[in-house]
PDB file of C-alpha atoms and ligand atoms in Angstrom:
ATOM      1  CA  UNK A   1     111.403  77.005  92.628  1.00  0.00           C
ATOM      2  CA  UNK A   2     110.801  80.356  90.625  1.00  0.00           C
ATOM      3  CA  UNK A   3     111.025  83.588  92.116  1.00  0.00           C
ATOM      4  CA  UNK A   4     109.314  87.173  91.311  1.00  0.00           C
ATOM      5  CA  UNK A   5     109.563  90.205  92.654  1.00  0.00           C
ATOM      6  CA  UNK A   6     106.292  91.952  93.507  1.00  0.00           C
ATOM      7  CA  UNK A   7     105.597  95.880  94.742  1.00  0.00           C
ATOM      8  CA  UNK A   8     102.450  97.356  95.893  1.00  0.00           C
ATOM      9  CA  UNK A   9     103.373 100.379  94.696  1.00  0.00           C
ATOM     10  CA  UNK A  10     102.964 104.019  96.484  1.00  0.00           C
ATOM     11  CA  UNK A  11      98.885 104.125  95.376  1.00  0.00           C
ATOM     12  CA  UNK A  12      98.939 100.441  96.532  1.00  0.00           C
ATOM     13  CA  UNK A  13     100.031 101.624  99.680  1.00  0.00           C
ATOM     14  CA  UNK A  14      98.212 104.866  99.947  1.00  0.00           C
ATOM     15  CA  UNK A  15      94.919 103.229  99.457  1.00  0.00           C
ATOM     16  CA  UNK A  16      95.412 100.285 101.970  1.00  0.00           C
ATOM     17  CA  UNK A  17      95.641  97.400  99.537  1.00  0.00           C
ATOM     18  CA  UNK A  18      98.887  95.700 100.860  1.00  0.00           C
ATOM     19  CA  UNK A  19      96.849  93.405 103.055  1.00  0.00           C
ATOM     20  CA  UNK A  20      94.498  92.680 100.232  1.00  0.00           C
ATOM     21  CA  UNK A  21      97.342  92.336  97.762  1.00  0.00           C
ATOM     22  CA  UNK A  22      99.159  89.616 100.191  1.00  0.00           C
ATOM     23  CA  UNK A  23      95.608  87.807 100.599  1.00  0.00           C
ATOM     24  CA  UNK A  24      95.257  87.055  97.136  1.00  0.00           C
ATOM     25  CA  UNK A  25      98.965  86.078  96.628  1.00  0.00           C
ATOM     26  CA  UNK A  26      98.555  83.950 100.076  1.00  0.00           C
ATOM     27  CA  UNK A  27      95.273  81.991  98.950  1.00  0.00           C
ATOM     28  CA  UNK A  28      96.559  81.458  95.408  1.00  0.00           C
ATOM     29  CA  UNK A  29      99.192  79.343  97.629  1.00  0.00           C
ATOM     30  CA  UNK A  30     102.396  81.091  96.634  1.00  0.00           C
ATOM     31  CA  UNK A  31     104.919  81.499  99.377  1.00  0.00           C
ATOM     32  CA  UNK A  32     106.382  84.798 100.791  1.00  0.00           C
ATOM     33  CA  UNK A  33     110.100  84.659 101.353  1.00  0.00           C
ATOM     34  CA  UNK A  34     110.986  88.241 101.407  1.00  0.00           C
ATOM     35  CA  UNK A  35     109.482  91.601 102.449  1.00  0.00           C
ATOM     36  CA  UNK A  36     110.346  95.036 103.688  1.00  0.00           C
ATOM     37  CA  UNK A  37     108.510  98.164 103.559  1.00  0.00           C
ATOM     38  CA  UNK A  38     110.673 101.094 101.952  1.00  0.00           C
ATOM     39  CA  UNK A  39     110.853 104.918 100.636  1.00  0.00           C
ATOM     40  CA  UNK A  40     112.128 104.031  97.314  1.00  0.00           C
ATOM     41  CA  UNK A  41     115.737 105.923  96.547  1.00  0.00           C
ATOM     42  CA  UNK A  42     116.115 107.619  92.935  1.00  0.00           C
ATOM     43  CA  UNK A  43     118.880 105.387  92.536  1.00  0.00           C
ATOM     44  CA  UNK A  44     116.846 102.267  93.138  1.00  0.00           C
ATOM     45  CA  UNK A  45     113.965 103.371  90.849  1.00  0.00           C
ATOM     46  CA  UNK A  46     116.234 103.984  87.968  1.00  0.00           C
ATOM     47  CA  UNK A  47     117.957 100.865  87.893  1.00  0.00           C
ATOM     48  CA  UNK A  48     114.559  98.990  88.713  1.00  0.00           C
ATOM     49  CA  UNK A  49     113.092 100.881  85.208  1.00  0.00           C
ATOM     50  CA  UNK A  50     116.522 100.951  83.636  1.00  0.00           C
ATOM     51  CA  UNK A  51     114.299  99.486  80.490  1.00  0.00           C
ATOM     52  CA  UNK A  52     112.175 102.583  80.390  1.00  0.00           C
ATOM     53  CA  UNK A  53     114.338 105.088  80.099  1.00  0.00           C
ATOM     54  CA  UNK A  54     113.990 106.117  76.702  1.00  0.00           C
ATOM     55  CA  UNK A  55     109.951 105.735  76.854  1.00  0.00           C
ATOM     56  CA  UNK A  56     107.765 109.143  77.018  1.00  0.00           C
ATOM     57  CA  UNK A  57     106.295 107.782  80.613  1.00  0.00           C
ATOM     58  CA  UNK A  58     109.799 107.403  82.561  1.00  0.00           C
ATOM     59  CA  UNK A  59     109.715 110.791  84.289  1.00  0.00           C
ATOM     60  CA  UNK A  60     106.310 110.423  85.428  1.00  0.00           C
ATOM     61  CA  UNK A  61     107.216 106.355  86.618  1.00  0.00           C
ATOM     62  CA  UNK A  62     109.903 107.782  88.537  1.00  0.00           C
ATOM     63  CA  UNK A  63     108.137 110.115  90.137  1.00  0.00           C
ATOM     64  CA  UNK A  64     105.096 107.812  90.947  1.00  0.00           C
ATOM     65  CA  UNK A  65     107.411 105.109  92.076  1.00  0.00           C
ATOM     66  CA  UNK A  66     109.201 107.477  94.273  1.00  0.00           C
ATOM     67  CA  UNK A  67     106.295 109.204  95.621  1.00  0.00           C
ATOM     68  CA  UNK A  68     105.573 107.411  98.770  1.00  0.00           C
ATOM     69  CA  UNK A  69     106.290 104.293 100.445  1.00  0.00           C
ATOM     70  CA  UNK A  70     106.401 100.754  98.756  1.00  0.00           C
ATOM     71  CA  UNK A  71     105.863  97.020  99.775  1.00  0.00           C
ATOM     72  CA  UNK A  72     108.676  95.686  98.365  1.00  0.00           C
ATOM     73  CA  UNK A  73     108.054  91.167  98.203  1.00  0.00           C
ATOM     74  CA  UNK A  74     109.654  88.367  96.493  1.00  0.00           C
ATOM     75  CA  UNK A  75     107.156  85.372  96.019  1.00  0.00           C
ATOM     76  CA  UNK A  76     107.781  81.768  95.243  1.00  0.00           C
ATOM     77  CA  UNK A  77     106.411  78.708  93.817  1.00  0.00           C
ATOM     78  CA  UNK A  78     105.780  76.614  90.541  1.00  0.00           C
ATOM     79  CA  UNK A  79     105.395  78.967  87.373  1.00  0.00           C
ATOM     80  CA  UNK A  80     105.077  81.807  90.031  1.00  0.00           C
ATOM     81  CA  UNK A  81     106.037  84.731  87.787  1.00  0.00           C
ATOM     82  CA  UNK A  82     103.211  83.717  85.175  1.00  0.00           C
ATOM     83  CA  UNK A  83     100.939  83.245  88.165  1.00  0.00           C
ATOM     84  CA  UNK A  84     101.725  86.465  89.638  1.00  0.00           C
ATOM     85  CA  UNK A  85     101.600  88.470  86.510  1.00  0.00           C
ATOM     86  CA  UNK A  86      98.092  86.722  86.189  1.00  0.00           C
ATOM     87  CA  UNK A  87      96.678  87.829  89.510  1.00  0.00           C
ATOM     88  CA  UNK A  88      98.060  91.457  89.120  1.00  0.00           C
ATOM     89  CA  UNK A  89      96.358  91.750  85.425  1.00  0.00           C
ATOM     90  CA  UNK A  90      97.564  93.641  82.053  1.00  0.00           C
ATOM     91  CA  UNK A  91      99.574  96.950  82.720  1.00  0.00           C
ATOM     92  CA  UNK A  92      96.572  98.794  81.541  1.00  0.00           C
ATOM     93  CA  UNK A  93      93.517  98.287  84.435  1.00  0.00           C
ATOM     94  CA  UNK A  94      90.946  98.558  81.729  1.00  0.00           C
ATOM     95  CA  UNK A  95      92.567  95.523  79.376  1.00  0.00           C
ATOM     96  CA  UNK A  96      93.341  93.675  82.645  1.00  0.00           C
ATOM     97  CA  UNK A  97      90.809  90.421  83.613  1.00  0.00           C
ATOM     98  CA  UNK A  98      88.230  90.731  86.073  1.00  0.00           C
ATOM     99  CA  UNK A  99      88.934  89.264  88.877  1.00  0.00           C
ATOM    100  CA  UNK A 100      92.543  90.419  88.685  1.00  0.00           C
ATOM    101  CA  UNK A 101      94.251  93.102  90.895  1.00  0.00           C
ATOM    102  CA  UNK A 102      94.374  96.029  88.255  1.00  0.00           C
ATOM    103  CA  UNK A 103      91.169  95.449  87.333  1.00  0.00           C
ATOM    104  CA  UNK A 104      89.361  95.163  90.598  1.00  0.00           C
ATOM    105  CA  UNK A 105      91.237  98.398  91.882  1.00  0.00           C
ATOM    106  CA  UNK A 106      92.382 100.436  88.865  1.00  0.00           C
ATOM    107  CA  UNK A 107      91.717 102.405  86.341  1.00  0.00           C
ATOM    108  CA  UNK A 108      94.914 104.396  85.312  1.00  0.00           C
ATOM    109  CA  UNK A 109      98.009 102.877  83.331  1.00  0.00           C
ATOM    110  CA  UNK A 110     100.099 105.240  85.348  1.00  0.00           C
ATOM    111  CA  UNK A 111      98.415 104.059  88.677  1.00  0.00           C
ATOM    112  CA  UNK A 112      98.338 100.689  88.276  1.00  0.00           C
ATOM    113  CA  UNK A 113      98.937  99.586  91.904  1.00  0.00           C
ATOM    114  CA  UNK A 114     101.618  96.698  91.408  1.00  0.00           C
ATOM    115  CA  UNK A 115     104.559  95.833  89.970  1.00  0.00           C
ATOM    116  CA  UNK A 116     105.203  91.707  89.336  1.00  0.00           C
ATOM    117  CA  UNK A 117     108.435  90.395  87.261  1.00  0.00           C
ATOM    118  CA  UNK A 118     107.888  89.646  83.808  1.00  0.00           C
ATOM    119  CA  UNK A 119     109.978  86.511  83.271  1.00  0.00           C
ATOM    120  CA  UNK A 120     111.852  84.204  85.288  1.00  0.00           C
ATOM    121  CA  UNK A 121     115.394  85.752  84.324  1.00  0.00           C
ATOM    122  CA  UNK A 122     113.896  89.285  85.485  1.00  0.00           C
ATOM    123  CA  UNK A 123     112.350  87.350  88.517  1.00  0.00           C
ATOM    124  CA  UNK A 124     116.188  86.263  89.893  1.00  0.00           C
ATOM    125  CA  UNK A 125     117.311  89.897  88.750  1.00  0.00           C
ATOM    126  CA  UNK A 126     114.890  92.264  90.403  1.00  0.00           C
ATOM    127  CA  UNK A 127     115.008  89.926  93.674  1.00  0.00           C
ATOM    128  CA  UNK A 128     118.925  90.287  93.327  1.00  0.00           C
ATOM    129  CA  UNK A 129     118.231  94.147  92.991  1.00  0.00           C
ATOM    130  CA  UNK A 130     115.967  94.892  95.864  1.00  0.00           C
ATOM    131  CA  UNK A 131     116.990  92.320  98.625  1.00  0.00           C
ATOM    132  CA  UNK A 132     120.452  91.095  99.904  1.00  0.00           C
ATOM    133  CA  UNK A 133     120.996  87.086  99.838  1.00  0.00           C
ATOM    134  CA  UNK A 134     120.507  87.388 103.729  1.00  0.00           C
ATOM    135  CA  UNK A 135     116.888  88.993 103.474  1.00  0.00           C
ATOM    136  CA  UNK A 136     115.567  85.686 101.602  1.00  0.00           C
ATOM    137  CA  UNK A 137     114.039  83.342 103.850  1.00  0.00           C
ATOM    138  CA  UNK A 138     113.895  79.718 103.321  1.00  0.00           C
ATOM    139  CA  UNK A 139     110.873  78.218 105.514  1.00  0.00           C
ATOM    140  CA  UNK A 140     109.185  75.029 104.948  1.00  0.00           C
ATOM    141  CA  UNK A 141     105.692  75.510 105.184  1.00  0.00           C
ATOM    142  CA  UNK A 142     103.261  72.602 106.267  1.00  0.00           C
ATOM    143  CA  UNK A 143     100.845  72.878 103.300  1.00  0.00           C
ATOM    144  CA  UNK A 144     103.440  72.946 101.027  1.00  0.00           C
ATOM    145  CA  UNK A 145     103.017  69.244  99.376  1.00  0.00           C
ATOM    146  CA  UNK A 146      99.071  69.898  99.143  1.00  0.00           C
ATOM    147  CA  UNK A 147      99.653  72.942  97.115  1.00  0.00           C
ATOM    148  CA  UNK A 148     103.056  71.911  95.298  1.00  0.00           C
ATOM    149  CA  UNK A 149     102.707  69.058  92.988  1.00  0.00           C
ATOM    150  CA  UNK A 150     107.019  68.230  93.382  1.00  0.00           C
TER     151      UNK A 150
HETATM  152  P1  DAT B 201     104.118  96.251  83.804  1.00  0.00           P
HETATM  153  O1  DAT B 201     104.334  97.034  85.252  1.00  0.00           O
HETATM  154  O2  DAT B 201     102.735  95.684  83.388  1.00  0.00           O
HETATM  155  O3  DAT B 201     105.369  95.034  83.599  1.00  0.00           O
HETATM  156  P2  DAT B 201     105.802  97.707  81.755  1.00  0.00           P
HETATM  157  O4  DAT B 201     106.804  96.997  82.437  1.00  0.00           O
HETATM  158  O5  DAT B 201     105.440  97.611  80.750  1.00  0.00           O
HETATM  159  O6  DAT B 201     104.387  97.104  82.236  1.00  0.00           O
HETATM  160  O7  DAT B 201     105.720  99.096  82.549  1.00  0.00           O
HETATM  161  C1  DAT B 201     106.067  99.436  83.624  1.00  0.00           C
HETATM  162  C2  DAT B 201     105.142 100.465  84.257  1.00  0.00           C
HETATM  163  O8  DAT B 201     105.376 101.467  83.579  1.00  0.00           O
HETATM  164  C3  DAT B 201     103.929 100.200  84.160  1.00  0.00           C
HETATM  165  O9  DAT B 201     103.235  99.412  85.033  1.00  0.00           O
HETATM  166  C4  DAT B 201     102.985 101.295  84.082  1.00  0.00           C
HETATM  167  C5  DAT B 201     103.941 102.301  83.369  1.00  0.00           C
HETATM  168  N1  DAT B 201     103.571 102.444  81.799  1.00  0.00           N
HETATM  169  C6  DAT B 201     103.881 101.449  81.001  1.00  0.00           C
HETATM  170  N2  DAT B 201     103.227 101.676  79.883  1.00  0.00           N
HETATM  171  C7  DAT B 201     102.684 103.332  79.971  1.00  0.00           C
HETATM  172  C8  DAT B 201     102.606 104.002  79.254  1.00  0.00           C
HETATM  173  N3  DAT B 201     101.978 103.638  77.589  1.00  0.00           N
HETATM  174  N4  DAT B 201     101.889 104.843  79.594  1.00  0.00           N
HETATM  175  C9  DAT B 201     101.944 105.396  81.028  1.00  0.00           C
HETATM  176  N5  DAT B 201     102.666 104.586  81.851  1.00  0.00           N
HETATM  177  C10 DAT B 201     103.169 103.200  81.160  1.00  0.00           C
HETATM  178 MG1   MG B 202     107.562  95.510  83.469  1.00  0.00          MG
END
């Protein structure tokens, strides 16, 4: 089953949107397999956003993600990566589809509330960066066969 890392970033936490974001992912049928509420270190932030190191917005991005606690989670399900990206919406809130989290709660690209892995490979890599193997919880959900075809 695909895995994807989801972060409710500092603005989402400060605005009391952890529950709303979890609600939307649960409602969609995705399955929570790990969660922790942490204040991200500069070191972890730099590893997580290493791909953006040379971008002009990089310093602001590191400052933002380390400015207050985040809710880090791993969600699983068929096509979990694409499904979660869709639920979050496009990076720039003014381009995000109506009904998506970034559309419904955001205005600015630098305050876009959430992170979600952008590929199956990065879903695996980011899960391993943020969580130890023993923090991932394998569990059977009674409703699984009514949500997952396989
Ligand atoms: P996403 O978070 O949708 O995967 P990304 O990986 O391209 O987007 O960028 C990571 C974060 O960096 C993004 O959520 C917000 C910030 N960011 C991206 N492009 C930016 C820009 N042009 N100006 C300011 N911040 C930007
Ligand atoms: Mg990204």
